[in-house]
Coordinates of C-alpha atoms and ligand atoms in Angstrom, one line a residue:
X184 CA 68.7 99.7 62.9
X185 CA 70.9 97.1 64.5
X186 CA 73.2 96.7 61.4
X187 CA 73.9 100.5 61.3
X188 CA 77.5 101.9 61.5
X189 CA 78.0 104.1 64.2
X190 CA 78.5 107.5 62.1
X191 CA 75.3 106.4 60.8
X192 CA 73.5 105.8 63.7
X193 CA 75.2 109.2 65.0
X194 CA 73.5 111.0 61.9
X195 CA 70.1 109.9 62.5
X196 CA 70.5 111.1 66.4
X197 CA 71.6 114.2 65.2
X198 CA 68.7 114.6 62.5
X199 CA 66.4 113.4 64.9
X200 CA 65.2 110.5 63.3
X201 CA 65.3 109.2 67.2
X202 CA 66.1 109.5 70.3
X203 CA 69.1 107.9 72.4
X204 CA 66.2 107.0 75.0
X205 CA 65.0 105.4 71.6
X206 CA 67.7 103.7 70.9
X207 CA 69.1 102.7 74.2
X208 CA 65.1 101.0 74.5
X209 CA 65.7 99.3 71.4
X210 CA 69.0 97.8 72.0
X211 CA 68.2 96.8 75.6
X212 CA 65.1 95.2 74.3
X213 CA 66.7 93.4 71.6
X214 CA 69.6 92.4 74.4
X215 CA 66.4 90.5 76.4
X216 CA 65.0 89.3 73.5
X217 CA 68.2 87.3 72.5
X218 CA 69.4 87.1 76.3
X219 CA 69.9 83.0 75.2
X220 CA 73.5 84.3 73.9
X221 CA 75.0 84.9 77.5
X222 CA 76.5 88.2 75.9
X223 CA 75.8 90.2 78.8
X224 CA 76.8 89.9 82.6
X225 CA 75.2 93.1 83.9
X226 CA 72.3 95.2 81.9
X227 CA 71.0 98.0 84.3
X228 CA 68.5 99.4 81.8
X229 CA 67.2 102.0 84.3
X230 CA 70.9 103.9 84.6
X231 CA 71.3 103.2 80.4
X232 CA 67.8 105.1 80.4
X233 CA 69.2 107.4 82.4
X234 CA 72.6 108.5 80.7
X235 CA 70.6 108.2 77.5
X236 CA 68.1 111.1 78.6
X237 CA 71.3 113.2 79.7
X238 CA 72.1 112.7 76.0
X239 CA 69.5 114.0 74.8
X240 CA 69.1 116.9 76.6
X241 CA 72.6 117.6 74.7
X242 CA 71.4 116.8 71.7
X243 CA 68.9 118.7 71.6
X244 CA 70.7 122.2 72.2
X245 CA 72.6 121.0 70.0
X246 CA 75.8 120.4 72.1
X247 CA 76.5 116.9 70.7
X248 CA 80.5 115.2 71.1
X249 CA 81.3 112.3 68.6
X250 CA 79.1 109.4 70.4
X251 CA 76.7 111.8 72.3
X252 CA 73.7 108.9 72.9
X253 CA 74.9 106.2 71.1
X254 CA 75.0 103.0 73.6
X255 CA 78.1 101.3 74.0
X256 CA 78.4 98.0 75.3
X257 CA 82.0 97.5 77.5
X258 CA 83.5 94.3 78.6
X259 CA 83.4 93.6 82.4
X260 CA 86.8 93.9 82.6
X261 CA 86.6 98.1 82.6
X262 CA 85.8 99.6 86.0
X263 CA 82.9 101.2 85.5
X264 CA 81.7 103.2 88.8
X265 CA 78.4 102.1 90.3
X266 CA 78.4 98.8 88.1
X267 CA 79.0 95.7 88.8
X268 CA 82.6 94.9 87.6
X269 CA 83.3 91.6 87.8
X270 CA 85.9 90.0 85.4
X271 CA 83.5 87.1 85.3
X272 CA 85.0 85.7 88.3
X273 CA 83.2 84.6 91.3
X274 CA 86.4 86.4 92.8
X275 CA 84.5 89.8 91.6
X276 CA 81.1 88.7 91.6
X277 CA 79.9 91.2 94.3
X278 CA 82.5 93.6 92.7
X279 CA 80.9 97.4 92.0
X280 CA 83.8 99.8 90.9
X281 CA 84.1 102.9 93.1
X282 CA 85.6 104.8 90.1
X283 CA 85.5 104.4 86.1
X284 CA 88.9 103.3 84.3
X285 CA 90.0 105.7 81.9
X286 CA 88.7 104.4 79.1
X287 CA 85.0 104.8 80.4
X288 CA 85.6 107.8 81.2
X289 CA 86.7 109.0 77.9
X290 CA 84.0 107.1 76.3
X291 CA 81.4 109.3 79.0
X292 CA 83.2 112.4 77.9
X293 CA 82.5 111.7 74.4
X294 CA 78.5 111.2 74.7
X295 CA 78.3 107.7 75.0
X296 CA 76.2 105.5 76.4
X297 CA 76.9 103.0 78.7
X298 CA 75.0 99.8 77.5
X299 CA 75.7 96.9 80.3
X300 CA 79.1 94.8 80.9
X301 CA 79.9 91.7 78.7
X302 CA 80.4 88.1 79.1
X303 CA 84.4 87.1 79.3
X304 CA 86.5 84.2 80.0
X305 CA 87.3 84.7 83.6
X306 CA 89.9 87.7 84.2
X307 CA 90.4 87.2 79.9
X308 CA 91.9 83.7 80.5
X309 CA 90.6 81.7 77.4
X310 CA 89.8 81.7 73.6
X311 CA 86.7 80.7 73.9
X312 CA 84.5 82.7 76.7
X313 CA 84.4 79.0 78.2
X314 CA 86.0 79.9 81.5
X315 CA 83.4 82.4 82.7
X316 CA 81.5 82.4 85.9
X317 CA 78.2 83.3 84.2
X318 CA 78.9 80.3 81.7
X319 CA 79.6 80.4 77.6
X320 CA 78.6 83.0 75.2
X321 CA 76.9 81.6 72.7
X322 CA 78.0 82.5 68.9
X323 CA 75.5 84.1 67.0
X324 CA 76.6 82.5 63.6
X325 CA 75.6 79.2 65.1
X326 CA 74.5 78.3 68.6
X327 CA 76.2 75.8 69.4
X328 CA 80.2 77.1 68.9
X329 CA 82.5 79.4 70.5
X330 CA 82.3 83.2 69.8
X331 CA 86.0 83.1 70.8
X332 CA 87.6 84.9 73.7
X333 CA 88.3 86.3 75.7
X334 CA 86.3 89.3 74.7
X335 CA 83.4 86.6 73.5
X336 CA 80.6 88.6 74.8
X337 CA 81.4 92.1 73.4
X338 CA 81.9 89.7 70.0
X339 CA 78.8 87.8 69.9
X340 CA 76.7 91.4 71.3
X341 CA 77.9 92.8 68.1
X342 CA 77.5 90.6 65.9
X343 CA 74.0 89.9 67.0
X344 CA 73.2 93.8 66.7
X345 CA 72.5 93.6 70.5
X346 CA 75.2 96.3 70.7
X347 CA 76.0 99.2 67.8
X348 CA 80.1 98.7 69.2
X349 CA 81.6 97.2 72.1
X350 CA 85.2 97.2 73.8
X351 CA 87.4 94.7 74.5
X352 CA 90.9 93.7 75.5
X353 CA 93.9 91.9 74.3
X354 CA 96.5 90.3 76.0
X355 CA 97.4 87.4 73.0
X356 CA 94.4 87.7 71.1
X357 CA 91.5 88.4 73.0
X358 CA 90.0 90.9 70.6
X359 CA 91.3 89.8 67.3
X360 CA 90.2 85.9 67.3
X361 CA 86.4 87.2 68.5
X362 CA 85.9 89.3 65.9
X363 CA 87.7 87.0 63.3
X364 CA 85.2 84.2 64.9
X365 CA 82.1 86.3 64.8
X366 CA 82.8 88.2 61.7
X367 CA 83.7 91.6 63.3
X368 CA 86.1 93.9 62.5
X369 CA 88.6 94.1 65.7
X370 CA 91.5 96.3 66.6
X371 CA 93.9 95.8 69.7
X372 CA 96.3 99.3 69.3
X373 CA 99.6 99.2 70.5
X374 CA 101.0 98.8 73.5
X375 CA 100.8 102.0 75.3
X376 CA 98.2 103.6 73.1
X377 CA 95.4 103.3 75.4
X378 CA 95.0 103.7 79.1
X379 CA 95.5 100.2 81.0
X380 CA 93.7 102.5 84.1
X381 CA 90.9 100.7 85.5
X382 CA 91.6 98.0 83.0
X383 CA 91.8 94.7 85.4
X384 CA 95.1 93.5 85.0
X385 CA 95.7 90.3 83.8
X386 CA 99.0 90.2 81.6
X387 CA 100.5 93.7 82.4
X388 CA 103.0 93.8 79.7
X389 CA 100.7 92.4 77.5
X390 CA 97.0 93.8 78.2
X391 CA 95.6 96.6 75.5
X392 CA 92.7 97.8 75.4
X393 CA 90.2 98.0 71.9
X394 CA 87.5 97.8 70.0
X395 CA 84.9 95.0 68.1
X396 CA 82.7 97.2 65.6
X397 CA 80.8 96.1 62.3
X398 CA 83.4 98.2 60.5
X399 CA 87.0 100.1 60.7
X400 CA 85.8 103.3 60.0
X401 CA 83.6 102.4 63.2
X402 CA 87.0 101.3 65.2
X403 CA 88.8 104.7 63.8
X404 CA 85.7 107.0 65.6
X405 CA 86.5 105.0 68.9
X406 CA 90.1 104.8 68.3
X407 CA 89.7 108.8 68.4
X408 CA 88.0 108.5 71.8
X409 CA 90.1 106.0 73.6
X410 CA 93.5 106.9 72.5
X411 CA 96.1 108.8 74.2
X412 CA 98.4 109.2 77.2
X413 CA 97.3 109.2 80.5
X414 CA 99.6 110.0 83.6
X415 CA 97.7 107.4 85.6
X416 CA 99.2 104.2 83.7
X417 CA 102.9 104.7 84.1
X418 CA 103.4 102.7 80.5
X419 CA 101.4 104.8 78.7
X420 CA 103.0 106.4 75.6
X421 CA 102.7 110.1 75.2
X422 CA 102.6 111.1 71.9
X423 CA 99.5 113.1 70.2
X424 CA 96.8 111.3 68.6
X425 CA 96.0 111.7 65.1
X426 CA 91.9 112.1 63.9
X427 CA 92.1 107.8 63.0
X428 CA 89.3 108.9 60.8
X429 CA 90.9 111.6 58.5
X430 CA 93.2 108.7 56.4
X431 CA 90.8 105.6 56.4
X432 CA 90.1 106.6 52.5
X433 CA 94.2 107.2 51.6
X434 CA 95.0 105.0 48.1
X435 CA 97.0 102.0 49.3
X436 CA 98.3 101.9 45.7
X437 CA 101.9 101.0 46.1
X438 CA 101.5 99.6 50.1
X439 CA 103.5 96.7 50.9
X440 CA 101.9 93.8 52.3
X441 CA 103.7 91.3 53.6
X442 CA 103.1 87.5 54.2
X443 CA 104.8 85.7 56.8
X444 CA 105.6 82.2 55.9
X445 CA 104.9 81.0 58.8
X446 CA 101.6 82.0 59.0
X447 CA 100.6 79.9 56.3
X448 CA 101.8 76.2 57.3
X449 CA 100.6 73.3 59.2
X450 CA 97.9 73.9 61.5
X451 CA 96.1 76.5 59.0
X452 CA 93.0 74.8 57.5
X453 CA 93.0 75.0 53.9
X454 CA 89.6 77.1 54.3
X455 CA 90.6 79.5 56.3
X456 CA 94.1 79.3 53.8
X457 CA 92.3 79.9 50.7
X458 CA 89.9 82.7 52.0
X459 CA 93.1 84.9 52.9
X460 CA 94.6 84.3 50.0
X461 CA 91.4 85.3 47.7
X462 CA 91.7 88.6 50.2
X463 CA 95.3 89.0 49.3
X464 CA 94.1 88.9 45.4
X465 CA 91.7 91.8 46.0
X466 CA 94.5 94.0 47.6
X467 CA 96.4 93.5 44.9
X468 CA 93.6 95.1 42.6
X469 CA 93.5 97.9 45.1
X470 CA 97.0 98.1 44.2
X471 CA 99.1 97.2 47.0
X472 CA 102.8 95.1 46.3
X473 CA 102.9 91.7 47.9
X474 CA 106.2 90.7 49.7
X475 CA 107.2 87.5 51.4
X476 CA 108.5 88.0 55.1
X477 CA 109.4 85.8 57.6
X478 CA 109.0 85.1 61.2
X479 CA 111.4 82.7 62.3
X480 CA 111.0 82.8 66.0
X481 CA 106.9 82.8 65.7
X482 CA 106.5 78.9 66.3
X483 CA 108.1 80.2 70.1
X484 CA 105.1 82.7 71.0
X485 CA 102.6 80.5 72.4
X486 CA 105.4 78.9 74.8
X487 CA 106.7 82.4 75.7
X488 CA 103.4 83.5 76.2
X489 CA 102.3 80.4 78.5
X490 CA 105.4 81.3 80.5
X491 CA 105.1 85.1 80.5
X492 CA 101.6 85.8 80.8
X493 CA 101.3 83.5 83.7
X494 CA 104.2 84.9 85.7
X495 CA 102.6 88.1 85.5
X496 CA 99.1 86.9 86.4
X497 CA 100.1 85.0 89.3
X498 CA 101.5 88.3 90.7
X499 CA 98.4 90.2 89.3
X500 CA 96.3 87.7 90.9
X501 CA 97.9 88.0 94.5
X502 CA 95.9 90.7 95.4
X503 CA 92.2 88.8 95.6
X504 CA 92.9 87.8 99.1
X505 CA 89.2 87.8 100.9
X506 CA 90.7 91.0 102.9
X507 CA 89.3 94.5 100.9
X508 CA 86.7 93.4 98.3
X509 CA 85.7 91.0 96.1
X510 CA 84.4 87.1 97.3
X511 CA 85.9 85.8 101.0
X512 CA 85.1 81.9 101.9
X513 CA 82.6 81.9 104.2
X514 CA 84.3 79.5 106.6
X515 CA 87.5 79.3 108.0
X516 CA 89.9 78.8 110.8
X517 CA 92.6 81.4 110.9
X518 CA 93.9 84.2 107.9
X519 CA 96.3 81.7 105.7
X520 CA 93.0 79.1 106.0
X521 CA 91.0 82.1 105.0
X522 CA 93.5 83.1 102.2
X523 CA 93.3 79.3 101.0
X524 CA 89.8 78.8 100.7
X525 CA 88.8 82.2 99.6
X526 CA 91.3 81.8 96.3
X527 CA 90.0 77.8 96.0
X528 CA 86.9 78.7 95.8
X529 CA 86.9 82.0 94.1
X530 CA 88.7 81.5 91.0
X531 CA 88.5 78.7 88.8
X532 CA 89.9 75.9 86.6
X533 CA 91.8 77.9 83.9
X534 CA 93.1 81.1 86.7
X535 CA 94.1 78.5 89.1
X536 CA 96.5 76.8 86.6
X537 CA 97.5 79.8 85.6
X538 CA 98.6 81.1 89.3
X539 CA 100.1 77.9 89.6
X540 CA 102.4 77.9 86.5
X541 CA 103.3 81.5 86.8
X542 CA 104.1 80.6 90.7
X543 CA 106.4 77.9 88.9
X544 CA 108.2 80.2 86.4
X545 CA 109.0 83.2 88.7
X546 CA 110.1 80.7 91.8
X547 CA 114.2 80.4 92.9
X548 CA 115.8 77.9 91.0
X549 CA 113.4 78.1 87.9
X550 CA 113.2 82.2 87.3
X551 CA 116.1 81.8 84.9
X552 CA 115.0 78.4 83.2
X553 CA 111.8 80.2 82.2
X554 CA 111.3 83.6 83.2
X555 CA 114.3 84.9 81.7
X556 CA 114.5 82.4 78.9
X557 CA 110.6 83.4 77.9
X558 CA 111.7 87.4 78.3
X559 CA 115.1 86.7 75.9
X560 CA 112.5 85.0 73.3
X561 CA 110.2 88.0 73.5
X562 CA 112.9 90.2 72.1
X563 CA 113.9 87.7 69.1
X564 CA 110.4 87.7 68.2
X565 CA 110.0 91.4 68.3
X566 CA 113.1 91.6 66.5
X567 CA 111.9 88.8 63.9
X568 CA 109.2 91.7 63.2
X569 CA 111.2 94.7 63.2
X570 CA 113.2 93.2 60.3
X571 CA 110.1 92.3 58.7
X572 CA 108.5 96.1 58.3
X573 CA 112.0 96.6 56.6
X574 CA 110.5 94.9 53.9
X575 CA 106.6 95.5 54.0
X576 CA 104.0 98.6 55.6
X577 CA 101.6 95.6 56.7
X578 CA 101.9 92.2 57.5
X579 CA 99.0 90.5 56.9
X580 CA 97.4 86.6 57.3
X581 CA 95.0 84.4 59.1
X582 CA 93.7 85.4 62.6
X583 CA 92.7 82.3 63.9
X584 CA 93.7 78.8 62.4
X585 CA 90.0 77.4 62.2
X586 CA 86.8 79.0 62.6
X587 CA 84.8 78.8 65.7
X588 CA 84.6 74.7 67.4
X589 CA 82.5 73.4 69.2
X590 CA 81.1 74.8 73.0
X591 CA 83.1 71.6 74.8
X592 CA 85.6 71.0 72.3
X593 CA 88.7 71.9 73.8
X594 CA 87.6 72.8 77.4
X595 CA 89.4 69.6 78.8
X596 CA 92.5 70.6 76.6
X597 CA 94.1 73.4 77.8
X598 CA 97.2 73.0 74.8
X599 CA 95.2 72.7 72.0
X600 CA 92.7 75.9 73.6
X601 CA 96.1 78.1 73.4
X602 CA 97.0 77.3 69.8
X603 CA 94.1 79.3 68.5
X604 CA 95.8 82.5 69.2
X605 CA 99.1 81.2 67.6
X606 CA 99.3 84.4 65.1
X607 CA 97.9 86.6 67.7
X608 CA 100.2 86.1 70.5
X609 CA 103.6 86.8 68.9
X610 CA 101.8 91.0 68.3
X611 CA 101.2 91.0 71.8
X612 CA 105.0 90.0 72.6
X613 CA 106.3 92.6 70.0
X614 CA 103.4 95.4 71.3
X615 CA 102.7 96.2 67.7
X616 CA 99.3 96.9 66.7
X617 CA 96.9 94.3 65.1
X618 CA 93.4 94.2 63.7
X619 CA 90.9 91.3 62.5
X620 CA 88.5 92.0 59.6
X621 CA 85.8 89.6 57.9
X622 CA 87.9 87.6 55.2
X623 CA 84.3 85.9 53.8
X624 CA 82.8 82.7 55.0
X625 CA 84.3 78.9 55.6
X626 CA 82.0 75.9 53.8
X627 CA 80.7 75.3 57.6
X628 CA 79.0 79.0 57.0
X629 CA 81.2 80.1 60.0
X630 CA 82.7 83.7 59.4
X631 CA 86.7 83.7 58.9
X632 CA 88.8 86.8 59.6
X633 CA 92.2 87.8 58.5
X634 CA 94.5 89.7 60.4
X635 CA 96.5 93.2 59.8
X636 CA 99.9 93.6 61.5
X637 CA 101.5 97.4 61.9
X638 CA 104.1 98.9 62.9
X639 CA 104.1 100.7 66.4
X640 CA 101.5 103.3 66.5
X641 CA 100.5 103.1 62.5
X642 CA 96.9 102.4 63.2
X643 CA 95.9 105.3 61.4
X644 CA 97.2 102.8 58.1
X645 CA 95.7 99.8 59.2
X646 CA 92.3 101.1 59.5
X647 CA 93.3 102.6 56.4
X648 CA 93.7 99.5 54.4
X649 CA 91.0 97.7 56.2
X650 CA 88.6 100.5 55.1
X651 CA 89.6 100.3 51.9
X652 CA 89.1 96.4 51.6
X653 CA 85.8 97.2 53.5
X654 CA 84.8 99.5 50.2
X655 CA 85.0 96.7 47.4
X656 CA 83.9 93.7 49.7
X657 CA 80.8 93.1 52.1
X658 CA 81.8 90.4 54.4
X659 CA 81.5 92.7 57.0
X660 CA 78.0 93.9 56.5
X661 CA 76.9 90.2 56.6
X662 CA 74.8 89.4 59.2
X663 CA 73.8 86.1 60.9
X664 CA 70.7 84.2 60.1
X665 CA 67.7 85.1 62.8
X666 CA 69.4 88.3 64.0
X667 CA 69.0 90.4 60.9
Ligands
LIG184 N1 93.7 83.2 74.8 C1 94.8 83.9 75.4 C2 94.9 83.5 76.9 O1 94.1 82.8 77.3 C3 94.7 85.4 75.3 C4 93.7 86.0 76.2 C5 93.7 87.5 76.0 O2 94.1 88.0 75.0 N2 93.2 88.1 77.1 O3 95.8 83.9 77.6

């Protein structure tokens, strides 16, 4: 049961083969049993139970949406209302949402579940789920590395089968490198596709909401659900939403797949190299052209991003003062003594330095140097992509340089932390769409994931072609040893 797709668990609800309260019992059971991973902040079983029997009420007269009683697990970065919401920052720790964000709410329209709030690096600052309040999520694939962030806990949940499907968010790679780490399949849409309402903001410009599923045909059902324009977040795009699921079996005979070069040089282990590459082989079976691209200004995207992404933050960030919610210092002398301690000792290592560097960028004498330097790189590297898709449909190569290190091994290293998302960040900047899928498995036994780049709002064609890599390999239906 905790391998099954979600149109397959949504068939055997329907044919009543078991109940949600079944199902929701059996995931929050298996959630306890394997509580060792740190996947989940909050777990409330009782109001899981709860939505679950509501569910099946439905089902039974037969009034069932898409995801009517299938549980969903949501990172704790989506307002949810009642729940603790808490970004995994001491900041938030007290934190329960008055209202949902949009996305819950769409996922509530559509029947769903709500399964408990999962681990994060602390407001999705990290790669590696290190910089959480609650402390590490463990990696199901082997205990004692990363799952990746900073959507690490909606990763490892369902790649441990603690969770049929989970969502995340993406700011440079937050959902891609977790599911390339923990052998998920992992889809950040574009910019403006889904609702930033209720979303805590870390990266405005940046932040998108997704999904981590076992497959895409998985992401395209949710897609359907979370998709669309909402007058509530002023950058979201209207424009209608195709059914994501209608073209995931479309012949990719003929698609061009383009390979940046330099997405293939130093700093790519040969592994993770020769994995893609054996990946690029079966999609030319399938059919598709391959085409070499380049993307000159991509060695610039981490430093843009550590420039950008921190100037928004710090003004993101401004609001946790101690005065209207959220954590205030329990000691102090006046309201700036208040303000100080309150942000010292709510937020942590990796925020503060963020706050502090983004302070930096955006201050007189230095906005230009950096700020407006970082924004004029954003648009070559956009452009560098736009030029690109002149060639190819899809651009495709590694997710993640390496698979998942070592719990400790780069904590103390904020530089070589960043370079993980170093193919993801420069999607981000653009605001295309991107997606990870299973790739096979690195000599270490580590899962490795490759990534699919589209153009703006063509996810119907990368869930497409990862569908149809999905049908003639089974990578993805692996699952790790001890959790099967
Ligand atoms: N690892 C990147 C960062 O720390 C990206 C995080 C994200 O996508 N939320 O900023």
């Amino acid at each position: 049961m905790f391998n099954k797709t979600l149109t397959e668990l949504s068939a055997a609800l329907r044919e009543k083969q078991l109940s949600s309260m079944e199902l929701t019992q059996a995931f929050l059971d298996r959630i306890d049993k394997y509580s060792a991973l740190n996947a989940f902040i909050t777990v409330d079983a009782e109001r899981s139970l709860a939505e679950a029997r509501v569910a099946d009420e439905r089902l039974v007269k037969g009034k069932a949406a898409p995801l009517t009683g299938i549980p969903v697990a949501h990172k704790d970065i989506f307002c949810t209302e009642g729940w603790l919401t808490t970004c995994a920052s001491k900041m938030l720790a007290n934190f329960v949402s008055p209202y949902d964000a949009t996305v819950i709410e769409k996922f509530k329209a559509a029947g769903a579940v709500l399964l408990g709030k999962t681990n994060m690096d602390e407001f999705a600052m990290g790669s590696s789920n290190e910089t959480s309040y609650f402390g590490p999520t463990k990696n199901p694939w082997d205990t004692t590395v990363v799952p990746g962030g900073s959507s690490g806990g909606s990763a490892s949940a369902v790649a441990a089968g603690l969770a049929p499907a989970a969502t995340g968010t993406d700011t440079g790679g937050s959902i891609r490198q977790p599911a390339a780490l923990c052998n998920l399949t992992g889809l950040k849409p574009s910019y403006g596709r889904v609702s930033r309402y209720g979303m805590i903001a870390f990266a405005s410009s940046l932040d998108q909401g997704g999904v981590l599923t076992r497959t895409a045909e998985d992401a395209a059902v949710l897609l359907n659900v979370m998709a669309g324009f909402d007058p509530r977040d002023s950058t979201s795009v209207d424009r209608p939403v195709p059914d994501y699921t209608a073209t995931l079996d479309h012949d990719i005979k003929g698609l061009r797949i383009g390979l940046p070069e330099e997405y293939f040089g130093e700093g790519l282990s040969q592994e993770v190299a020769r994995l893609v590459e054996t990946a690029v082989e079966e999609f030319k079976k399938l059919g598709a052209k391959i085409v070499e691209v380049s993307l000159p200004n991509s060695n610039l995207a981490v430093p843009c991003y550590y420039v950008l992404a921190p100037a928004e933050a710090s003004s993101n960030l401004a609001r946790y003062d101690g005065v209207r919610y959220g954590f205030r210092a329990e000691e102090y002398s006046d309201l700036l003594d208040m303000y100080r301690k309150t942000r010292s000792q709510g937020f942590g290592a990796e925020v503060k330095r963020r706050i502090m560097i983004g302070t930096y960028a955006l201050s007189a004498g230095y906005y230009d140097a950096y700020y407006l330097k970082a924004q004029k790189l954003r648009r070559l590297i956009a452009e560098d992509f736009k030029q690109a898709f002149e060639m190819c449909d899809v651009i495709l190569g590694p997710t993640a340089p390496t698979t998942a290190f070592k719990i400790g091994a780069k904590i103390d290293d904020p530089v070589a932390m960043y370079l993980n998302d170093i193919y993801t960040i420069p999607v981000n900047l653009a605001g295309l769409p991107g997606m990870s899928i299973p790739a096979g498995f690195a000599a270490d036994g580590l899962p490795v994931g490759m990534q699919l780049i589209g153009r703006y709002f063509d996810e119907a064609r990368l869930l497409n072609v990862a569908h149809r890599y999905q049908q003639v390999t089974d990578w993805h239906a692996r699952m790790p040893e001890g959790f099967d």
